[in-house]
Coordinates of C-alpha atoms in Angstrom, one line a residue:
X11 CA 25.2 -8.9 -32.5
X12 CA 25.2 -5.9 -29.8
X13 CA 26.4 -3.6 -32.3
X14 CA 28.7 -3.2 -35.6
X15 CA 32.1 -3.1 -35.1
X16 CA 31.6 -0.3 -37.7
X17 CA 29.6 1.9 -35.4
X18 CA 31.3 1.0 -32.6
X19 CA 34.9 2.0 -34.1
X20 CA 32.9 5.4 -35.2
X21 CA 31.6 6.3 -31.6
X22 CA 34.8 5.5 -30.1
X23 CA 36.6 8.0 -32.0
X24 CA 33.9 10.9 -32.1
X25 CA 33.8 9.8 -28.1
X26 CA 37.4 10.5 -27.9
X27 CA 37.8 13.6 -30.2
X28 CA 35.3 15.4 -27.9
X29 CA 36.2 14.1 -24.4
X30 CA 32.7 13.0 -23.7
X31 CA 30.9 9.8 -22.9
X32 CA 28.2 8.9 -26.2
X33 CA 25.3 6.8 -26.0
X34 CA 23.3 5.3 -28.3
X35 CA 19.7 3.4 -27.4
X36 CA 18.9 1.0 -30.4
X37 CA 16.0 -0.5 -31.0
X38 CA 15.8 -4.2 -31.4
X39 CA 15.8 -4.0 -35.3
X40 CA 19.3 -2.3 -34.5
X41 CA 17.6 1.0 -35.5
X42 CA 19.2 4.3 -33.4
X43 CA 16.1 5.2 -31.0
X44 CA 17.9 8.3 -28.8
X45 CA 21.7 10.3 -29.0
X46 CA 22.9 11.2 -25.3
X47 CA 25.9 12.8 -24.6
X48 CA 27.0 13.1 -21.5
X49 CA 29.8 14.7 -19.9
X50 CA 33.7 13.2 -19.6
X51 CA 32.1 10.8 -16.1
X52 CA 29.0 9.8 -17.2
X53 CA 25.8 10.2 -19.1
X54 CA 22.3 12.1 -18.0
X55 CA 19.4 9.6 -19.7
X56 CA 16.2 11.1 -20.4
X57 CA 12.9 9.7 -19.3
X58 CA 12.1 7.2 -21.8
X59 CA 8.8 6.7 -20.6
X60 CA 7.6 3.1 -20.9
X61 CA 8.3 1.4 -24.6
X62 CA 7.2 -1.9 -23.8
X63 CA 4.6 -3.0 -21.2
X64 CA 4.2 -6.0 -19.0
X65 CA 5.6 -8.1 -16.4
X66 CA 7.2 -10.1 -19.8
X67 CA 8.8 -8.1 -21.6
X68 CA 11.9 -5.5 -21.2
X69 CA 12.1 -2.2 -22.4
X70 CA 12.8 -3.1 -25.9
X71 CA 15.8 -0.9 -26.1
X72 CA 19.7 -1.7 -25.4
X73 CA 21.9 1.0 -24.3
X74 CA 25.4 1.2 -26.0
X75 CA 27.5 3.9 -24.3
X76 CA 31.4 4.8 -24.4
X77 CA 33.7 4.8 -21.5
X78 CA 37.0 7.1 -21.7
X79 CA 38.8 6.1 -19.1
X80 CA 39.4 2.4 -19.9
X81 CA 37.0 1.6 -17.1
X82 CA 34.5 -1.2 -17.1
X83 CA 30.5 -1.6 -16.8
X84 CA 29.9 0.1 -13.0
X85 CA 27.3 0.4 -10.7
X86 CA 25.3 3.5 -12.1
X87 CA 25.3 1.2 -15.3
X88 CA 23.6 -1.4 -13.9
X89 CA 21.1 0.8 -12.2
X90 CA 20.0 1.9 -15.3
X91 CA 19.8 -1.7 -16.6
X92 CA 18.0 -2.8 -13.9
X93 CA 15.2 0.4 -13.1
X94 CA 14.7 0.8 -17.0
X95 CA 14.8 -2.5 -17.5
X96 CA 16.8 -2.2 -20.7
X97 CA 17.4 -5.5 -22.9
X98 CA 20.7 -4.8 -22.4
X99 CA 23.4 -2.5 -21.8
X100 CA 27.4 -2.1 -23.5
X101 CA 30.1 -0.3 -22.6
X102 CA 32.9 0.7 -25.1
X103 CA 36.5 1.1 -23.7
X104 CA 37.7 3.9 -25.7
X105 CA 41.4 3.4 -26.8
X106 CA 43.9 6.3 -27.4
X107 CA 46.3 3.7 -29.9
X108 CA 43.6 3.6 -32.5
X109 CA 43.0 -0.1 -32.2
X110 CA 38.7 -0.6 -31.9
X111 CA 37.5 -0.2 -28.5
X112 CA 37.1 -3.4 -26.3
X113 CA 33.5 -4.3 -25.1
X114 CA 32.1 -5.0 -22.3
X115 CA 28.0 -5.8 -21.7
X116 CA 25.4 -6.9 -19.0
X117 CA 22.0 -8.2 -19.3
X118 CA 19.4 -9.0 -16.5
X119 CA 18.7 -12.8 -15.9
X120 CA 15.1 -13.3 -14.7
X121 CA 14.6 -15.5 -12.1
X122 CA 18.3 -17.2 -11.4
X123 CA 18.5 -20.4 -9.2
X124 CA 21.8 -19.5 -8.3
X125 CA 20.8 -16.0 -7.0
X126 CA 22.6 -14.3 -10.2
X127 CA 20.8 -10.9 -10.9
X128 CA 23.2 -9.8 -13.9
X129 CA 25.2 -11.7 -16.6
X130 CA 28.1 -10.1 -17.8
X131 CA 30.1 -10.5 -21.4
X132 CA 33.5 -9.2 -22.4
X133 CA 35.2 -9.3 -25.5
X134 CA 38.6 -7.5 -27.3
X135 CA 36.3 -5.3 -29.9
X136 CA 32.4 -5.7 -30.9
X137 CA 33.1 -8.1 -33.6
X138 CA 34.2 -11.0 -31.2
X139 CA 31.1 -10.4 -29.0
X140 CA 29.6 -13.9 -29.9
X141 CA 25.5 -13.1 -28.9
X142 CA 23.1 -13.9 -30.7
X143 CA 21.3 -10.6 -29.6
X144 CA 17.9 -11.5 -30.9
X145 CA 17.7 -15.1 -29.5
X146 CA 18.9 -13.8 -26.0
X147 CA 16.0 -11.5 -25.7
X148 CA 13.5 -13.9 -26.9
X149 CA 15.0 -16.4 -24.8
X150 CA 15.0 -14.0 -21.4
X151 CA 11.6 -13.3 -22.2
X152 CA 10.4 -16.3 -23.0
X153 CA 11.2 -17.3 -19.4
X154 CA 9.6 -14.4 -17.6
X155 CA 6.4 -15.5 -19.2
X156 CA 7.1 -18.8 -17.9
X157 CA 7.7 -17.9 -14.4
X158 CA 4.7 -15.2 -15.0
X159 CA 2.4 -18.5 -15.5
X160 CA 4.3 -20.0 -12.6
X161 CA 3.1 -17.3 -10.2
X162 CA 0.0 -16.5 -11.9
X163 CA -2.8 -16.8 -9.4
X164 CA -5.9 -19.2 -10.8
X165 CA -8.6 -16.5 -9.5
X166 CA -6.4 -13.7 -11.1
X167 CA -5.3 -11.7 -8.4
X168 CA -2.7 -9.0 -9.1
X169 CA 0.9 -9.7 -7.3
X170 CA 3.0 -6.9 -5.3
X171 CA 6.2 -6.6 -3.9
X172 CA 6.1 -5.0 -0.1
X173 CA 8.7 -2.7 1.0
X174 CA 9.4 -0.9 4.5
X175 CA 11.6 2.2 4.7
X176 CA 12.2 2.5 8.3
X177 CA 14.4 3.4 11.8
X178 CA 12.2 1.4 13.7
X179 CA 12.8 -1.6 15.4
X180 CA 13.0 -5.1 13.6
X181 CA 10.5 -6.4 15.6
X182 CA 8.1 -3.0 15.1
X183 CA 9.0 -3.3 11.3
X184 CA 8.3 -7.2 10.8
X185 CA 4.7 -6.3 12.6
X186 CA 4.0 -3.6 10.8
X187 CA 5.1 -5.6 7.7
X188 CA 2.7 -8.4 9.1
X189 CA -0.3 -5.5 9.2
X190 CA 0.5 -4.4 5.5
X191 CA 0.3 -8.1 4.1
X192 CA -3.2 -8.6 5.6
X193 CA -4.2 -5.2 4.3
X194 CA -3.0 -6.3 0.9
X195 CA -4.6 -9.7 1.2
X196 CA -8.0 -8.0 2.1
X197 CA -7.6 -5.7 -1.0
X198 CA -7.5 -8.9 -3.2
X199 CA -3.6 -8.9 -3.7
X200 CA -1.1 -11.8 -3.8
X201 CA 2.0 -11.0 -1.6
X202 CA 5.3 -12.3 -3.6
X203 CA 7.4 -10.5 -1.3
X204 CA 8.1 -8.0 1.6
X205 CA 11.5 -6.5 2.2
X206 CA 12.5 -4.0 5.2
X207 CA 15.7 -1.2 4.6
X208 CA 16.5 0.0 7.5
X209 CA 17.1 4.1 7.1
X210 CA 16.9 7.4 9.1
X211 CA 13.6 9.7 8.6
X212 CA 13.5 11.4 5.8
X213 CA 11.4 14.4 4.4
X214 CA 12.9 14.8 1.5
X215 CA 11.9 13.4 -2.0
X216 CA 15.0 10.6 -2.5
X217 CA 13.5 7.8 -0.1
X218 CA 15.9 5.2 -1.4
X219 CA 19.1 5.0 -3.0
X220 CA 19.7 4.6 -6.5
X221 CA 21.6 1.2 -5.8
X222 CA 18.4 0.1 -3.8
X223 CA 15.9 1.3 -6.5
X224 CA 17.8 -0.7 -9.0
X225 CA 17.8 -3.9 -6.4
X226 CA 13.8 -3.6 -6.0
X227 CA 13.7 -3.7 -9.9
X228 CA 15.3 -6.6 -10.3
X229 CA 13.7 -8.2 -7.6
X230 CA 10.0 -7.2 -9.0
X231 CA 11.2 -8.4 -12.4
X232 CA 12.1 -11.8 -11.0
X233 CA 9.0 -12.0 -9.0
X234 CA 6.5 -11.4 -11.6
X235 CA 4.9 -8.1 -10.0
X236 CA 4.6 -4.6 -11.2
X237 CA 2.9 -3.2 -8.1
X238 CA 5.5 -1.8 -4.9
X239 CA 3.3 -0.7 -2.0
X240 CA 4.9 1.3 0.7
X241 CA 4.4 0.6 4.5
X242 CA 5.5 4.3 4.9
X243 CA 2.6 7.0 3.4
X244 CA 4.3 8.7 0.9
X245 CA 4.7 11.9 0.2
X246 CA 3.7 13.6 -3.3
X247 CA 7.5 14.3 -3.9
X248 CA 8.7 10.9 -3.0
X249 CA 5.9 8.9 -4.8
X250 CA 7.5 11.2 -7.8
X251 CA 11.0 10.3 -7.8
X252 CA 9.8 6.7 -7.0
X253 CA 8.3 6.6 -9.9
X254 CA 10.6 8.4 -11.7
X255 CA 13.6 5.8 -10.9
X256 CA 11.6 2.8 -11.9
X257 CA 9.3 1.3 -14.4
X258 CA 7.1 0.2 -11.5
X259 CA 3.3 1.2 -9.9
X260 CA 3.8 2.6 -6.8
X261 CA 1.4 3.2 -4.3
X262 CA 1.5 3.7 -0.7
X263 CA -0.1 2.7 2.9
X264 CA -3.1 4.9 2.6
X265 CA -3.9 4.6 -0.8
X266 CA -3.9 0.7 -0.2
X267 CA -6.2 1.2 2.7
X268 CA -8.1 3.6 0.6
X269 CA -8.8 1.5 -1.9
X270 CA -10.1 -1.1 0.3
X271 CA -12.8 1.4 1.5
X272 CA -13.8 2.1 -1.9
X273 CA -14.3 -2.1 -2.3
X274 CA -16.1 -1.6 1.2
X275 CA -18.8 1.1 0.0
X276 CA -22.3 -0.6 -0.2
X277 CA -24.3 2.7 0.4
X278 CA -24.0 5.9 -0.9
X279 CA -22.8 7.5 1.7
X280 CA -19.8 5.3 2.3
X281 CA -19.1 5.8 -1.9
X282 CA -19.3 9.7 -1.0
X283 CA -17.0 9.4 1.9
X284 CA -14.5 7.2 0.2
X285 CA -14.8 9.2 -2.8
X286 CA -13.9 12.6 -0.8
X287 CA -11.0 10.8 1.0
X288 CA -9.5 9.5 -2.3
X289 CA -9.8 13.2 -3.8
X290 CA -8.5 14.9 -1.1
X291 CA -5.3 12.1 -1.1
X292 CA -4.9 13.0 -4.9
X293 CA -4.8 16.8 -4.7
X294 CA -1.6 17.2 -3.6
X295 CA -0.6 15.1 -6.7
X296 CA -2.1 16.7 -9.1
X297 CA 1.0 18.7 -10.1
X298 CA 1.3 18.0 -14.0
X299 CA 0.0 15.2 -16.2
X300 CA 3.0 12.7 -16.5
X301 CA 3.7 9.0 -16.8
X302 CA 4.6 8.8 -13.0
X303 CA 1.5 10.1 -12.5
X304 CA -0.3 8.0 -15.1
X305 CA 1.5 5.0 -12.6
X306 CA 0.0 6.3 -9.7
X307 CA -3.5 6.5 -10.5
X308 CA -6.0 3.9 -10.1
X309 CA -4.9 2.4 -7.1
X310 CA -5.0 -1.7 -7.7
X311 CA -7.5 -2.3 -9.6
X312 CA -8.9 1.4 -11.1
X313 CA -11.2 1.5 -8.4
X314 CA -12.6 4.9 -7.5
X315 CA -11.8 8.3 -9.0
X316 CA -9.1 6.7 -11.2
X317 CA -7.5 8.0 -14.1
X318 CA -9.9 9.9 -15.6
X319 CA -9.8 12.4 -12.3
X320 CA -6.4 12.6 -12.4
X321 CA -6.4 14.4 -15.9
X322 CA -9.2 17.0 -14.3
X323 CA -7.8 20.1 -13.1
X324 CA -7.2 20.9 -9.5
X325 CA -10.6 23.4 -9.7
X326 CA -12.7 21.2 -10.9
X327 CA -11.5 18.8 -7.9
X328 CA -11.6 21.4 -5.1
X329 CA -15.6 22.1 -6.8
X330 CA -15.9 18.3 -6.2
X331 CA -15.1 18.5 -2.7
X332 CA -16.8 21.1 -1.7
X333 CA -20.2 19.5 -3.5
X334 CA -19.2 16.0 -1.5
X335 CA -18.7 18.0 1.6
X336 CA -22.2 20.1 1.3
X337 CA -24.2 16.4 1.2
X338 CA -22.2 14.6 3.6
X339 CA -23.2 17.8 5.8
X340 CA -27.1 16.8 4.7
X341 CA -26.1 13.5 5.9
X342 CA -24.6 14.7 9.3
X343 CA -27.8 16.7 10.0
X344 CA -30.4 13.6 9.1
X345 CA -27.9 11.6 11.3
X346 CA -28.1 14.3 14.1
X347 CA -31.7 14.0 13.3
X348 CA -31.8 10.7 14.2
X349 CA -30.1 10.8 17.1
X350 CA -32.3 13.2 18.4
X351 CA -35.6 10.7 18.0
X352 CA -33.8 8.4 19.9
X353 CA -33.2 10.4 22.7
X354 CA -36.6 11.3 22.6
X355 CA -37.4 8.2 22.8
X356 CA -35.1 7.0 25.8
X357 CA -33.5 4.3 24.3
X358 CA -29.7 4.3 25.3
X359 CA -27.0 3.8 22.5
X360 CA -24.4 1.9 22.8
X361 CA -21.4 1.9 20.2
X362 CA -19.2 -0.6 19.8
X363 CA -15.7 0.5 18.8
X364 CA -12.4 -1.8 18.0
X365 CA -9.2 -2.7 15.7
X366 CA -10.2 -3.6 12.9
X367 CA -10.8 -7.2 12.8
X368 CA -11.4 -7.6 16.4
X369 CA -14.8 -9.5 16.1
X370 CA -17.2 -6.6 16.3
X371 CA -19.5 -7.7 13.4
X372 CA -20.0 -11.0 14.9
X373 CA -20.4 -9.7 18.3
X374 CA -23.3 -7.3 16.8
X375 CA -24.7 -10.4 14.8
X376 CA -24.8 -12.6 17.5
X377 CA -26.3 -10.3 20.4
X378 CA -29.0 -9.1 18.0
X379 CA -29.4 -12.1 15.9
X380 CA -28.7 -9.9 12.7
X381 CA -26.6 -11.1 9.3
X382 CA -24.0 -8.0 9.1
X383 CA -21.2 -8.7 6.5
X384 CA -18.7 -10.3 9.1
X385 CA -15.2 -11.8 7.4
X386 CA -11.6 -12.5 8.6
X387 CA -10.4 -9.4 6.8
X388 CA -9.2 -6.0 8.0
X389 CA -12.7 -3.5 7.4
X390 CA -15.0 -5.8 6.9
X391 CA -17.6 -3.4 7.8
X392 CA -17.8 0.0 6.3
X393 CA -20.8 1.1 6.5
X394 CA -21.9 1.2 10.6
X395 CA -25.3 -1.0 11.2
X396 CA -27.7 -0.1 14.2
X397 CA -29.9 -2.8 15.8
X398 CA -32.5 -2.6 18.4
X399 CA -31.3 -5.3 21.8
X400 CA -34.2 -6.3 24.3
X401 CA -33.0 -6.5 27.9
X402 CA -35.3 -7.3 30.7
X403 CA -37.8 -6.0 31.8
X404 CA -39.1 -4.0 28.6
X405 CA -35.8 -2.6 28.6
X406 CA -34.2 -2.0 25.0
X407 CA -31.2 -0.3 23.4
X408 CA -29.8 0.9 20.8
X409 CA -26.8 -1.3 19.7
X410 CA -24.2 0.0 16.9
X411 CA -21.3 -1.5 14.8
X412 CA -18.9 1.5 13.4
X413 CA -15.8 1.2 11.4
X414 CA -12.5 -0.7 12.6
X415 CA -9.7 1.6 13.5
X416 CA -6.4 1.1 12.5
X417 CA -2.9 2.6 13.6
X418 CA -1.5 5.7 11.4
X419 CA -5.4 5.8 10.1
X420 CA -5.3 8.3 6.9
X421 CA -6.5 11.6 8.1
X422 CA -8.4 12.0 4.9
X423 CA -10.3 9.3 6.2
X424 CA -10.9 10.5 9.5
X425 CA -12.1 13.7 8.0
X426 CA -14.1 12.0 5.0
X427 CA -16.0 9.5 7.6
X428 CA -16.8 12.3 10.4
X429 CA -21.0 11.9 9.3
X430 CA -20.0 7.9 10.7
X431 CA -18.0 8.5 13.2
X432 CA -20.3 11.2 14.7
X433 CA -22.5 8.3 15.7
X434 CA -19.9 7.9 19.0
X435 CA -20.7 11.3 20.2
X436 CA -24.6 10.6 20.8
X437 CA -23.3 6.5 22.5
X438 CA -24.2 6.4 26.1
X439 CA -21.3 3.8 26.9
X440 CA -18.8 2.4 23.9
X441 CA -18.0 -1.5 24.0
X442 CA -14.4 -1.6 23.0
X443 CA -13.8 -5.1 21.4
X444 CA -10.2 -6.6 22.2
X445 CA -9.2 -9.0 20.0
X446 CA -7.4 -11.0 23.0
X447 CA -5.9 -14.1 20.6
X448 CA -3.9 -11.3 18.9
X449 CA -0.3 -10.5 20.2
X450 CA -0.3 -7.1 19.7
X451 CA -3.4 -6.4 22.0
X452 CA -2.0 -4.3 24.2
X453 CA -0.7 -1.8 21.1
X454 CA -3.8 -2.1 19.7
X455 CA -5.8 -0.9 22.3
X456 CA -3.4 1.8 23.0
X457 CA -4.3 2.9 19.1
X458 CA -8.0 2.8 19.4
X459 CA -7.9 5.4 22.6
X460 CA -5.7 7.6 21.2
X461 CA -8.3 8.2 18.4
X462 CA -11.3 8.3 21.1
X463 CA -9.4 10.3 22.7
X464 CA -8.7 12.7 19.6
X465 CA -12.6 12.5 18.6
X466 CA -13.2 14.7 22.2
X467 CA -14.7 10.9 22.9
X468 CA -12.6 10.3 26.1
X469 CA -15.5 11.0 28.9
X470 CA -17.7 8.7 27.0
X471 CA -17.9 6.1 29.5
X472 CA -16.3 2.7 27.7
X473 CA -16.7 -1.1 28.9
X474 CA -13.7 -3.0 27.5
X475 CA -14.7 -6.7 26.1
X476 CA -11.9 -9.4 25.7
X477 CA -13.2 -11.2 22.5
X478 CA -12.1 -14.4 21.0
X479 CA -11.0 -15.9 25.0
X480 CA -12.0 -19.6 22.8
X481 CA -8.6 -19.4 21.5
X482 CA -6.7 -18.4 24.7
X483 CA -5.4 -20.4 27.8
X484 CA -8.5 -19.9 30.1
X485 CA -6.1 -18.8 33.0
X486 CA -4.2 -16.4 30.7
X487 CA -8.0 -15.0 29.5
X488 CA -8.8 -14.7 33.4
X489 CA -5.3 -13.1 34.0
X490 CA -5.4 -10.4 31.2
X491 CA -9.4 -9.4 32.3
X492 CA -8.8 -8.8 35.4
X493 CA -5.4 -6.6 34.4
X494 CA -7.6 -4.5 31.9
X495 CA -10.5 -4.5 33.3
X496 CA -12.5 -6.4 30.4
X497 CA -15.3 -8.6 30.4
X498 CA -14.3 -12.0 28.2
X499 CA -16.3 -13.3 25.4
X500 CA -16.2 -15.0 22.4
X501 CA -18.5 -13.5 20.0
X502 CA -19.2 -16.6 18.3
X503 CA -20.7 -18.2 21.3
X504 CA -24.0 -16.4 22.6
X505 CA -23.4 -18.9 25.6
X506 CA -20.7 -16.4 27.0
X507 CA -22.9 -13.4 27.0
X508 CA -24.3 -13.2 30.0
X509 CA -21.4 -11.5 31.9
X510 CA -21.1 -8.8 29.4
X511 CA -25.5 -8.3 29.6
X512 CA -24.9 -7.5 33.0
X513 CA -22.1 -5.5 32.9
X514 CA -23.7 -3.2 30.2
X515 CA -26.8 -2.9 32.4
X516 CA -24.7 -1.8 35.2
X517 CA -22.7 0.4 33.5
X518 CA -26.2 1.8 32.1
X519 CA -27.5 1.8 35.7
X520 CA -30.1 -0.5 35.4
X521 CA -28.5 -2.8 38.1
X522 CA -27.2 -1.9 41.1
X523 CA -23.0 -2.1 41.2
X524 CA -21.7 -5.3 43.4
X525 CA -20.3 -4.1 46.3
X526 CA -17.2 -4.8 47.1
X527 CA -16.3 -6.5 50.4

C-alpha cells in the first residue's frame, strides 16, 4: 500500500492540531526517509539530491503530504512529482469530524500512447487505496527500460532533449532550432526532441516556469534522455536554478559548441585554445561545490577540463589561464614569425573565411590537391591548414583554411582562438565561401562580416565565392552572383575553377581588370 491507515490517521491529526501541512518521504521499504513541515498552504521540500540514477529508474522515494483545507492533489504537487521524479506522490484530506482522512495520489506514466503524463487514484481513507505499491514501481520501471532499449542508439550515442526560450520569431526560432540540432548531431548526440516557449527576455535566474520545468521533466522521462541543451547561452544563475528544479544535465549553446572544439583539437595548440575557452566559460560557475554543479560539468561526454577542474578553486584556475595565455602568446609571436618569412619572401596569402560548413575544406583540398579533414558537419576543421598554390607564370601563393564562424560565436572562443584567427590580419585578399544551396545565405553572410568587421578585418580586401552552385538552378546561381558580387563554384569540381583563378589574380593584380564598356 501507499501508506498505513495507521500513519495516515496519526498525521492527519498532528497535521490538524498544528494548522500545518506534514510530509513524509518514505522509502520504498516504507521506511520514513525526511519530516517537512510546511506552513498552513504548502510545503518547502529540501534538495534531495539524486537518490537513484538513470534514465530507468525514479527517485526511489514517494511523498505523502497532508492537505487542510479539503483540497485535492494541485499543480505545485505534480511539479514536484514530475521535476523530482518521485515514485509517487499522496495527498491526505485532513477531516475536522475525526473520521480518517480521504486519499488522493498521482504517479507519472512513462511513455503513454494516449498522451497521459499523470495517473491519478482516489479513495475514502488509505486502507481502500487498492495499489499494489511495489508492483507499480517495478512495473513503471520496467517499461522505461523497455522504451530506453527502444531508443537506445546501436553506436551508443547519448540522447537530448532541445529547448528554445525565446521572443523571437517562429520562423527565427525553428532555424535557430534547425542550427542547434546539427550542432548536436556533429557533437555525436541523438536529437529525441526540440521544443520552443515563447517568452520575453529575461536577465534574471528563473528562465522558465515551475509548470514548464515540470512539463520538460516529464517529457525527458518519456523520451529516454537526461541531457537538456539550451539554444539560449545561459547564464551562471539560470543554469543554477535549472538545475536546481530538475533532476536533469543541463548544458547550454556554448558549452555544446565548446565541447565540439575540444573533439576538434588535433594539435596542441587547438587543445590549449579550447582548454582556455572551456576555463574561462567555467569560472563564473565556480561558485560552490554542489550537485547542480556536479550536473553541469563535463559537458557530453567528460570531455575537457571536466569534473576534476570543477572541484579546483577559482585561483588555481585564474593561475591556469594565465599559464595558457603566456604560451598561446609564444604561439602568436612564432605565428607573427611566420608571417614575417613570408612576406619576406613575396608570396601573397590568401585566407579563406566562411560559415561553418560552407565547403571551405574541400575548396582548400581541391585547389591544392591536399587531404584536409573535410565532413558534412558544423567545424569540421579546427585547426587552420596553409598550402602553397602555383599560378602562372612562377607565380605562387600562400592559400589558408581557418575556422568556420558561426552566429552568437562564444566570446571565450573568439578570445581563446586569437593566435588562429590572427592569421586574417597578415591575408592579402580573404575568399569568403557562401554556401549558396543553403536558405539562410544571405543571414549567414551578414554573420561572417560582422565578425570581420569586429576583428579590425574590414579593409582587408574580400572576393566572395558562391560554393555548392551543383545543387542550385543554374539561372538562380547566375542571378544571386551577379546580386552579390560572387564568383560560383562548386568546390567539389576543379572543372569550375577557372573563374575564381582569375579573379584571385586580378584582385591580386597580376591581371589587368576587364574594362567595362
Amino acid at each position: 500500500m501507499v501508506v498505513s491507515p495507521e500513519l495516515a490517521h496519526d498525521l492527519a491529526d498532528l497535521s490538524a492540531e498544528i494548522g500545518r501541512q506534514i510530509g513524509l518521504m518514505l522509502d520504498r521499504s516504507g521506511a520514513v526517509d525526511a519530516v517537512v513541515v510546511g506552513d498552513g498552504r504548502g510545503l518547502f521540500l529540501p534538495d534531495l539530491g539524486r537518490q537513484r540514477g538513470g534514465l530507468t529508474r525514479f527517485n526511489g522515494l514517494r511523498l505523502v503530504h497532508t492537505h487542510l483545507k479539503h483540497e485535492g492533489l494541485d499543480q505545485d504537487d505534480l511539479n514536484d512529482l514530475a521535476s523530482l521524479r518521485l515514485d509517487l506522490i499522496a495527498a491526505l484530506l485532513v477531516r475536522t469530524d475525526g473520521h480518517p482522512p480521504s486519499i488522493e495520489a498521482a504517479y507519472l506514466l512513462p511513455g503513454a500512447a494516449s498522451g497521459e503524463e499523470v495517473v491519478r487514484l482516489s479513495a475514502r481513507h488509505a486502507g481502500a487505496l487498492d495499489v499494489d505499491f511495489s508492483g507499480l514501481i517495478h512495473s513503471l520501471e520496467a517499461e522505461l527500460t523497455r522504451r530506453q532499449k527502444s531508443v537506445q542508439d546501436v553506436r551508443g550515442r547519448e540522447s537530448a532533449l532541445l529547448i528554445s526560450v525565446t521572443s523571437s520569431s517562429r520562423t527565427d526560432a525553428e532555424e535557430y532550432m534547425r542550427e542547434l540540432e546539427e550542432l548536436a548531431r556533429t557533437a555525436g548526440l541523438r536529437v529525441m526532441d526540440s521544443l520552443i516557449y515563447r517568452s520575453r527576455p529575461t536577465r534574471g535566474a528563473q528562465l522558465l516556469s515551475q509548470d514548464r520545468i515540470a512539463q520538460l521533466s516529464i517529457r525527458a522521462l518519456q523520451s529516454g534522455v537526461e541531457l537538456l541543451i539550451f539554444a539560449q547561452n545561459l547564464s551562471p544563475a539560470q543554469i543554477s536554478k535549472l538545475t536546481e528544479q530538475c533532476e536533469l544535465r543541463i548544458i547550454d549553446r556554448t558549452q555544446l559548441i565548446l565541447d565540439i572544439f575540444a573533439q576538434r583539437a588535433q594539435t596542441r595548440e587547438g587543445k590549449l585554445q579550447v582548454e582556455m575557452a572551456q576555463l574561462n566559460y567555467l569560472l563564473p560557475r565556480l561558485v560552490k561545490k554542489n550537485t547542480a554543479m556536479s550536473r553541469l560539468t563535463g559537458g557530453i561526454g567528460g570531455r575537457g577540463p571536466g569534473e576534476t577542474k570543477l572541484e579546483i578553486n577559482r585561483r588555481r584556475v585564474r593561475e591556469r589561464i594565465d599559464r595558457l595565455r603566456k604560451e598561446l602568446d609564444g604561439i602568436k609571436a612564432q605565428r607573427s614569425l611566420h608571417r614575417a618569412r613570408r612576406a619576406k619572401a613575396g608570396l601573397p596569402v590568401v585566407s579563406i573565411v566562411g560559415y561553418t560548413n560552407a565547403g571551405k575544406s574541400t575548396l582548400l583540398n581541391n585547389m591544392t590537391r591536399s587531404d584536409v579533414l573535410a565532413e558534412d558537419k558544423l567545424f569540421a576543421t579546427l585547426d587552420p591548414t596553409s598550402r602553397r598554390l602555383k599560378f602562372p607564370r612562377d607565380r605562387a601563393i600562400i592559400i589558408t583554411d581557418t575556422v568556420g564562424f558561426i552566429r552568437d560565436l562564444p566570446p571565450d572562443l573568439i578570445e581563446a582562438f586569437s593566435a588562429t584567427l590572427e592569421e586574417l590580419n597578415g591575408a592579402d585578399l580573404l575568399l569568403h565561401v557562401i554556401d549558396g544551396a543553403s536558405p539562410h545565405l544571405e543571414e549567414h553572410m551578414a554573420t561572417v562580416e560582422k565578425l570581420l568587421d569586429s576583428m579590425d578585418l574590414g579593409n582587408t580586401p574580400v572576393l566572395r565565392v558562391m560554393n555548392k552552385v551543383d545543387m542550385m538552378e543554374p539561372e538562380l546561381a547566375q542571378n544571386l552572383c551577379r546580386r552579390l558580387s560572387a564568383v560560383a563554384v562548386s568546390a567539389l569540381d576543379p572543372g569550375t575553377f577557372g573563374p575564381l583563378i582569375e579573379a584571385i589574380q586580378m584582385r591580386l593584380g597580376w591581371v589587368d581588370q576587364p574594362r567595362t564598356v
